[in-house]
Coordinates of C-alpha atoms in Angstrom, one line a residue:
X1 CA 0.0 0.0 0.0
X2 CA 2.7 2.5 0.9
X3 CA 5.3 2.6 -1.8
X4 CA 9.1 2.8 -1.1
X5 CA 12.1 2.9 -3.3
X6 CA 13.0 -0.6 -4.3
X7 CA 16.8 -0.4 -3.9
X8 CA 17.3 1.6 -0.7
X9 CA 19.2 0.0 2.2
X10 CA 17.3 -2.4 4.4
X11 CA 16.9 -0.4 7.6
X12 CA 13.8 -1.3 9.6
X13 CA 11.9 1.7 8.6
X14 CA 12.4 0.9 5.0
X15 CA 11.5 -2.7 5.5
X16 CA 8.1 -1.9 7.0
X17 CA 7.1 1.5 5.9
X18 CA 5.8 -0.1 2.7
X19 CA 4.3 -3.1 4.4
X20 CA 0.8 -2.0 3.6
X21 CA 1.4 -0.5 0.2
X22 CA -1.7 -0.6 -0.3
X23 CA -2.3 7.1 -10.6
X24 CA -0.3 13.5 -15.6
X25 CA -3.5 13.5 -17.9
X26 CA -1.4 12.5 -20.9
X27 CA -0.8 9.2 -19.1
X28 CA -4.6 8.5 -19.1
X29 CA -4.6 8.5 -22.9
X30 CA -1.6 6.2 -22.9
X31 CA -3.4 3.8 -20.5
X32 CA -6.6 4.1 -22.5
X33 CA -4.8 2.8 -25.6
X34 CA -4.0 -0.4 -23.8
X35 CA -7.2 -0.6 -21.8
X36 CA -9.7 -0.3 -24.7
X37 CA -9.9 -3.5 -26.8
X38 CA -10.2 -3.5 -30.6
X39 CA -13.9 -4.2 -30.2
X40 CA -14.5 -0.9 -28.5
X41 CA -14.5 1.1 -31.7
X42 CA -17.0 3.3 -33.4
X43 CA -20.2 1.3 -34.1
X44 CA -19.3 -1.6 -31.8
X45 CA -21.4 -2.5 -28.8
X46 CA -19.3 -1.6 -25.7
X47 CA -18.1 -4.4 -23.6
X48 CA -19.2 -4.6 -20.0
X49 CA -16.5 -3.9 -17.4
X50 CA -15.7 -4.4 -13.8
X51 CA -13.2 -1.8 -12.5
X52 CA -11.0 -1.8 -9.4
X53 CA -9.7 1.4 -7.8
X54 CA -7.6 2.2 -4.8
X55 CA -4.5 1.0 -3.1
X56 CA -2.3 -2.0 -2.8
X57 CA -4.8 -4.2 -1.2
X58 CA -6.8 -4.3 -4.4
X59 CA -4.0 -3.5 -7.0
X60 CA -2.6 -7.0 -6.5
X61 CA 0.5 -6.3 -4.5
X62 CA 2.2 -9.6 -3.4
X63 CA 0.5 -11.6 -6.2
X64 CA 4.0 -12.8 -7.1
X65 CA 4.0 -15.2 -4.1
X66 CA 2.4 -18.5 -3.5
X67 CA 2.8 -18.7 0.2
X68 CA 6.2 -18.1 1.9
X69 CA 9.5 -20.0 2.2
X70 CA 12.8 -19.3 3.9
X71 CA 14.7 -20.7 0.9
X72 CA 16.6 -17.8 -0.7
X73 CA 17.4 -19.5 -4.0
X74 CA 15.8 -20.6 -7.2
X75 CA 12.0 -20.7 -7.1
X76 CA 12.0 -20.3 -3.3
X77 CA 10.5 -23.8 -3.0
X78 CA 8.0 -23.1 -5.7
X79 CA 6.6 -19.9 -4.1
X80 CA 8.1 -17.3 -6.4
X81 CA 6.1 -16.9 -9.6
X82 CA 8.7 -14.5 -11.0
X83 CA 11.3 -17.3 -11.3
X84 CA 12.3 -17.9 -14.9
X85 CA 14.5 -20.9 -14.4
X86 CA 17.7 -18.7 -14.4
X87 CA 16.6 -15.5 -12.7
X88 CA 13.7 -13.4 -11.6
X89 CA 11.4 -11.2 -13.7
X90 CA 8.6 -9.6 -11.6
X91 CA 7.1 -8.2 -14.8
X92 CA 5.8 -11.7 -15.4
X93 CA 3.4 -11.1 -12.6
X94 CA 3.0 -7.3 -12.4
X95 CA 3.5 -6.5 -16.1
X96 CA 4.6 -2.9 -17.0
X97 CA 3.3 -1.7 -13.6
X98 CA 6.3 -3.2 -11.8
X99 CA 8.4 -0.4 -13.3
X100 CA 6.5 2.4 -11.5
X101 CA 5.6 0.4 -8.4
X102 CA 1.8 0.2 -8.8
X103 CA 2.3 -3.6 -8.9
X104 CA -1.0 -4.6 -10.5
X105 CA -0.6 -8.3 -10.5
X106 CA -2.1 -10.8 -13.0
X107 CA -4.2 -12.3 -10.2
X108 CA -5.3 -9.0 -8.6
X109 CA -8.9 -9.2 -7.2
X110 CA -10.5 -7.8 -10.3
X111 CA -8.5 -10.1 -12.6
X112 CA -9.6 -13.0 -10.4
X113 CA -13.2 -12.2 -11.0
X114 CA -13.5 -12.9 -14.8
X115 CA -17.2 -13.7 -14.8
X116 CA -18.4 -10.4 -13.4
X117 CA -18.1 -8.6 -16.7
X118 CA -16.5 -9.0 -20.1
X119 CA -13.5 -6.8 -19.2
X120 CA -11.6 -6.6 -15.9
X121 CA -9.8 -3.2 -15.5
X122 CA -7.4 -2.5 -12.7
X123 CA -6.8 1.2 -12.0
X124 CA -5.5 0.7 -8.4
X125 CA -1.9 1.5 -7.5
X126 CA 0.2 0.4 -4.5
X127 CA 0.7 3.3 -2.2
X128 CA -2.4 5.3 -3.3
X129 CA -4.3 7.6 -0.9
X130 CA -7.7 9.1 -1.3
X131 CA -6.1 12.2 -3.0
X132 CA -5.0 9.9 -5.8
X133 CA -8.6 9.0 -6.4
X134 CA -10.1 12.5 -6.8
X135 CA -10.2 14.1 -10.2
X136 CA -7.4 16.6 -10.9
X137 CA -10.0 19.3 -11.3
X138 CA -11.1 18.6 -7.7
X139 CA -7.7 18.5 -6.1
X140 CA -6.7 15.0 -7.1
X141 CA -3.0 14.2 -7.3
X142 CA -1.1 12.3 -9.9
X143 CA 0.8 9.3 -8.5
X144 CA 3.7 7.3 -9.8
X145 CA 3.5 8.9 -13.2
X146 CA -0.2 8.2 -13.6
X147 CA -3.2 10.5 -13.5
X148 CA -5.7 10.5 -10.6
X149 CA -7.7 7.3 -10.8
X150 CA -11.1 9.1 -11.2
X151 CA -9.7 10.7 -14.4
X152 CA -8.6 7.3 -15.6
X153 CA -12.0 6.0 -14.8
X154 CA -13.5 8.7 -17.1
X155 CA -11.6 7.2 -20.0
X156 CA -12.8 3.7 -19.1
X157 CA -16.4 4.7 -18.7
X158 CA -16.4 6.3 -22.1
X159 CA -15.4 3.1 -23.8
X160 CA -17.1 0.4 -21.7
X161 CA -20.4 -0.3 -20.0
X162 CA -19.0 -0.2 -16.4
X163 CA -21.2 -2.4 -14.2
X164 CA -19.2 -2.7 -11.0
X165 CA -16.6 -0.5 -9.4
X166 CA -14.7 -2.1 -6.4
X167 CA -12.9 0.4 -4.2
X168 CA -10.3 -0.1 -1.5
X169 CA -8.9 3.1 -0.1
X170 CA -8.1 4.9 3.2
X171 CA -5.4 2.7 4.7
X172 CA -2.6 5.0 3.6
X173 CA -4.5 8.0 4.8
X174 CA -4.5 6.3 8.2
X175 CA -0.8 5.7 8.1
X176 CA -0.8 2.0 8.0
X177 CA 2.9 1.9 7.2
X178 CA 3.8 4.1 10.2
X179 CA 1.8 1.8 12.4
X180 CA 3.5 -1.3 11.1
X181 CA 6.9 0.4 11.4
X182 CA 6.3 1.4 15.0
X183 CA 5.1 -2.1 16.0
X184 CA 7.9 -3.9 14.4
X185 CA 10.4 -1.5 16.0
X186 CA 8.9 -2.1 19.4
X187 CA 9.3 -5.8 19.0
X188 CA 12.8 -5.8 17.5
X189 CA 14.5 -3.0 19.3
X190 CA 12.5 -2.0 22.3
X191 CA 10.8 -3.8 25.2
X192 CA 7.5 -2.0 24.7
X193 CA 4.2 -2.3 23.0
X194 CA 3.0 -0.1 20.2
X195 CA -0.7 -0.4 20.4
X196 CA -1.5 2.5 22.8
X197 CA 0.5 5.2 20.9
X198 CA -0.6 3.9 17.5
X199 CA -4.2 3.8 18.5
X200 CA -4.0 7.5 19.3
X201 CA -2.3 8.1 15.9
X202 CA -5.1 6.2 14.1
X203 CA -7.8 8.1 16.0
X204 CA -6.2 11.4 15.1
X205 CA -6.3 10.5 11.4
X206 CA -9.6 8.7 11.2
X207 CA -12.0 11.6 10.5
X208 CA -9.9 13.0 7.7
X209 CA -9.3 9.6 6.2
X210 CA -13.0 8.7 6.2
X211 CA -13.8 12.1 4.7
X212 CA -11.4 11.2 1.9
X213 CA -13.1 7.9 1.4
X214 CA -16.5 9.6 1.2
X215 CA -15.1 12.1 -1.3
X216 CA -13.6 9.3 -3.4
X217 CA -17.1 7.8 -3.8
X218 CA -18.5 11.2 -4.7
X219 CA -15.7 11.7 -7.3
X220 CA -16.5 8.3 -8.8
X221 CA -20.2 9.1 -9.1
X222 CA -19.4 12.5 -10.6
X223 CA -17.3 10.9 -13.3
X224 CA -20.0 8.4 -14.1
X225 CA -22.7 11.0 -14.1
X226 CA -20.7 13.1 -16.5
X227 CA -20.7 10.2 -18.9
X228 CA -24.5 9.9 -18.5
X229 CA -24.5 6.8 -16.4
X230 CA -27.6 6.7 -14.1
X231 CA -27.3 5.3 -10.5
X232 CA -29.0 2.1 -11.8
X233 CA -26.4 1.5 -14.5
X234 CA -23.6 0.5 -12.1
X235 CA -22.7 -0.3 -8.5
X236 CA -19.9 0.8 -6.2
X237 CA -18.6 -1.7 -3.7
X238 CA -16.5 -0.3 -0.9
X239 CA -14.3 -2.9 0.8
X240 CA -12.4 -3.0 4.0
X241 CA -9.0 -4.5 5.0
X242 CA -8.1 -7.9 6.4
X243 CA -5.5 -8.5 9.1
X244 CA -2.3 -10.0 7.6
X245 CA -1.1 -11.2 11.0
X246 CA -2.8 -13.6 13.5
X247 CA -3.8 -13.1 17.1
X248 CA -1.0 -13.9 19.6
X249 CA -2.4 -17.3 20.6
X250 CA -2.7 -18.2 16.9
X251 CA 0.9 -17.6 16.1
X252 CA 3.0 -20.8 15.6
X253 CA 6.2 -19.2 16.7
X254 CA 7.1 -18.4 20.4
X255 CA 6.7 -14.8 21.4
X256 CA 10.3 -14.6 22.6
X257 CA 13.3 -15.4 20.6
X258 CA 14.3 -14.8 17.0
X259 CA 12.0 -17.2 15.1
X260 CA 9.2 -14.6 14.6
X261 CA 11.8 -12.3 13.0
X262 CA 14.2 -14.6 11.2
X263 CA 11.9 -17.5 10.2
X264 CA 8.3 -16.4 10.3
X265 CA 8.6 -12.8 9.2
X266 CA 6.0 -11.7 11.7
X267 CA 7.8 -9.7 14.4
X268 CA 5.0 -8.5 16.6
X269 CA 4.3 -8.9 20.3
X270 CA 1.2 -10.9 21.2
X271 CA -0.5 -7.9 22.7
X272 CA 0.1 -5.8 19.6
X273 CA -1.1 -8.6 17.4
X274 CA -4.3 -8.9 19.4
X275 CA -4.9 -5.2 19.1
X276 CA -4.3 -5.2 15.4
X277 CA -6.5 -8.2 14.8
X278 CA -9.4 -7.6 17.2
X279 CA -9.4 -3.8 17.7
X280 CA -7.8 -1.9 14.9
X281 CA -9.0 -3.9 11.9
X282 CA -12.6 -4.0 13.2
X283 CA -12.5 -0.3 14.0
X284 CA -11.5 0.5 10.5
X285 CA -14.0 -1.9 9.0
X286 CA -16.8 -0.4 11.0
X287 CA -15.9 3.2 10.0
X288 CA -15.7 2.2 6.3
X289 CA -19.1 0.5 6.7
X290 CA -20.5 3.7 8.1
X291 CA -19.1 5.7 5.1
X292 CA -20.7 3.1 2.7
X293 CA -24.0 3.4 4.4
X294 CA -23.9 7.2 4.4
X295 CA -23.1 7.3 0.7
X296 CA -25.5 4.5 -0.3
X297 CA -23.0 2.0 -1.7
X298 CA -22.5 -1.6 -1.0
X299 CA -19.9 -2.7 1.6
X300 CA -17.7 -5.8 1.5
X301 CA -16.3 -6.6 4.9
X302 CA -12.9 -8.3 4.6
X303 CA -11.8 -8.2 8.2
X304 CA -11.9 -12.0 8.5
X305 CA -11.0 -13.0 5.0
X306 CA -7.5 -14.2 6.0
X307 CA -8.5 -15.8 9.3
X308 CA -6.4 -18.9 9.8
X309 CA -4.3 -18.1 6.7
X310 CA -2.3 -15.2 8.1
X311 CA 1.5 -15.1 8.1
X312 CA 2.8 -17.3 11.0
X313 CA -0.7 -18.6 11.8
X314 CA -0.8 -22.0 13.5
X315 CA -3.1 -23.4 10.8
X316 CA -0.5 -22.9 8.0
X317 CA 3.1 -23.6 7.3
X318 CA 5.9 -22.4 5.0
X319 CA 6.7 -24.3 1.8
X320 CA 9.8 -26.4 1.9
X321 CA 11.9 -28.3 -0.6
X322 CA 9.9 -31.5 0.1
X323 CA 6.5 -29.9 0.5
X324 CA 5.8 -27.1 -2.0
X325 CA 3.2 -24.4 -1.7
X326 CA -0.5 -25.2 -1.4
X327 CA -3.7 -23.2 -1.4
X328 CA -4.8 -25.3 1.6
X329 CA -1.7 -25.4 3.8
X330 CA 0.3 -22.3 2.8
X331 CA 0.0 -18.8 4.2
X332 CA -2.2 -16.3 2.3
X333 CA -0.3 -13.3 3.4
X334 CA 3.2 -12.2 2.5
X335 CA 5.8 -12.2 5.3
X336 CA 8.2 -9.5 6.2
X337 CA 11.5 -10.6 4.6
X338 CA 14.5 -9.8 6.8
X339 CA 17.1 -12.2 5.7
X340 CA 16.3 -13.9 2.5
X341 CA 16.3 -11.0 0.0
X342 CA 13.2 -12.2 -1.8
X343 CA 11.4 -9.7 -3.9
X344 CA 10.6 -6.2 -2.7
X345 CA 9.7 -5.0 0.8
X346 CA 6.6 -3.2 -0.4
X347 CA 5.0 -6.6 -1.0
X348 CA 5.2 -7.4 2.8
X349 CA 1.9 -8.0 4.7
X350 CA -0.3 -8.1 1.6
X351 CA -2.6 -10.8 0.3
X352 CA -0.6 -13.1 -1.9
X353 CA -1.4 -15.2 -4.9
X354 CA -3.8 -17.5 -3.0
X355 CA -5.5 -14.7 -1.2
X356 CA -6.0 -12.7 -4.3
X357 CA -7.8 -15.6 -6.0
X358 CA -9.9 -15.7 -2.9
X359 CA -10.6 -12.0 -3.0
X360 CA -11.6 -12.4 -6.6
X361 CA -14.1 -15.0 -5.6
X362 CA -15.4 -12.6 -2.9
X363 CA -15.9 -9.9 -5.6
X364 CA -17.7 -12.4 -7.8
X365 CA -20.0 -13.4 -5.0
X366 CA -21.0 -9.8 -4.0
X367 CA -21.4 -8.8 -7.7
X368 CA -24.1 -11.4 -7.8
X369 CA -25.9 -9.7 -4.9
X370 CA -27.6 -6.6 -6.1
X371 CA -28.2 -5.3 -2.6
X372 CA -27.0 -5.7 0.9
X373 CA -23.7 -5.6 2.8
X374 CA -21.7 -8.7 3.1
X375 CA -18.7 -10.2 4.9
X376 CA -16.4 -12.6 3.0
X377 CA -14.8 -15.6 4.8
X378 CA -12.6 -18.5 3.7
X379 CA -13.4 -22.1 4.5
X380 CA -10.7 -24.0 6.3
X381 CA -9.2 -26.8 4.2
X382 CA -10.5 -25.2 1.0
X383 CA -8.9 -23.1 -1.7
X384 CA -10.5 -20.0 -3.2
X385 CA -13.5 -22.0 -4.2
X386 CA -14.4 -22.1 -0.5
X387 CA -15.0 -18.4 -0.1
X388 CA -18.4 -17.6 1.3
X389 CA -20.5 -14.5 1.9
X390 CA -22.3 -13.9 5.2
X391 CA -24.8 -11.2 5.6
X392 CA -23.4 -8.3 7.6
X393 CA -25.8 -7.0 10.2
X394 CA -26.4 -3.3 10.6
X395 CA -25.1 -3.4 14.2
X396 CA -21.6 -2.1 14.5
X397 CA -19.8 -4.0 17.4
X398 CA -17.4 -2.2 19.5
X399 CA -13.7 -3.0 19.2
X400 CA -12.6 -5.8 21.4
X401 CA -10.5 -4.4 24.3
X402 CA -6.9 -5.7 24.6
X403 CA -5.9 -7.0 28.0
X404 CA -2.1 -6.9 28.4
X405 CA 0.5 -7.5 31.0
X406 CA 4.2 -6.5 31.2
X407 CA 6.3 -7.1 28.2
X408 CA 8.4 -10.3 28.7
X409 CA 12.1 -9.6 28.9
X410 CA 14.3 -10.4 25.9
X411 CA 17.9 -10.3 25.1
X412 CA 18.8 -7.7 22.5
X413 CA 21.5 -10.0 21.3
X414 CA 18.9 -11.8 19.3
X415 CA 18.2 -8.8 17.1
X416 CA 19.4 -9.0 13.6
X417 CA 22.3 -6.6 13.0
X418 CA 20.8 -5.3 9.8
X419 CA 17.9 -3.7 11.6
X420 CA 18.0 -0.3 13.1
X421 CA 16.1 3.0 13.1
X422 CA 15.8 4.4 9.6

């Protein structure tokens, strides 16, 4: 979600500031040339389209990876889809968008929902904020060499019959990357929890972030109205975010020691993990649901979509040389790579290949539901075909309080030497 430079040194801030990385007008025309098929010419019946907009959680960040492995060579035990047999080519997965860091993967949510419409168009970009959605005429900002996404949507809407627009945005406005950085630093370098200070930071940003999400919806509607779409012609689905890490008691690695850092790639205290999973993620989901209700759009609640499939979860395992990746047993979230130099750090803590197939199934399911708000869940022991929708009640539960005790003592000799404050 939050983009970073791909070749900077591996200090801790650089490793995690992009962990949730989650688009000039001339660039729109260049994109339109590739987005509009030959059939969309004068006199032809426009194809129907489903469009995704937003940040890295819908752009397809981490779609390169089939689970995780601590193997640093070759295909990484079959998990690295960019392996060519002699090297690595991320463009095999992200196409031309790897060059600018938008990282729209070939299995991004919208690409994994091929039956929703005839064309699947991904305008989302890793690192985007709500300001990157707004039209330029309304204060929108270009991002990574691309025009604001609403201006890109205008080109798409003129050439297709847009039926569904899936939107994932707001996480970068809330400073997800800063939160992850602080929590990892508190685990790796300090004997302290992050949740109290980071909850205050989230609360301070929440109103502005949700206002940005609401304006993003307004901007999308303005674009569609300008192209003479009526409200009945298309739907907007606003979606929330899943937790990429498990609760403390669902982490397969001991809380103390180096395994959560060196092997698992999930360096968080149990108390901070519990806060993220049971307080922060629900809080954000509930606030996004309120925006969806206020703006009259559908809501897709993804808070539980990775339950039991998170990085380091007890129900999953890493791939090995003897047991390769599997949609059933592998993690569905990308780990934080400290030691193995696999890929890029901005892929960390994003839904991977398996999860994106699952998210595509979620989008397919809600697209078939003309009304209502829904929560998507995975089915243990099943691949993406096991995704199910459950009706989301109008009641908004309060965040679960986190009960904590003193931080257990640890030896700082266990800290990897490569890590430090950026």
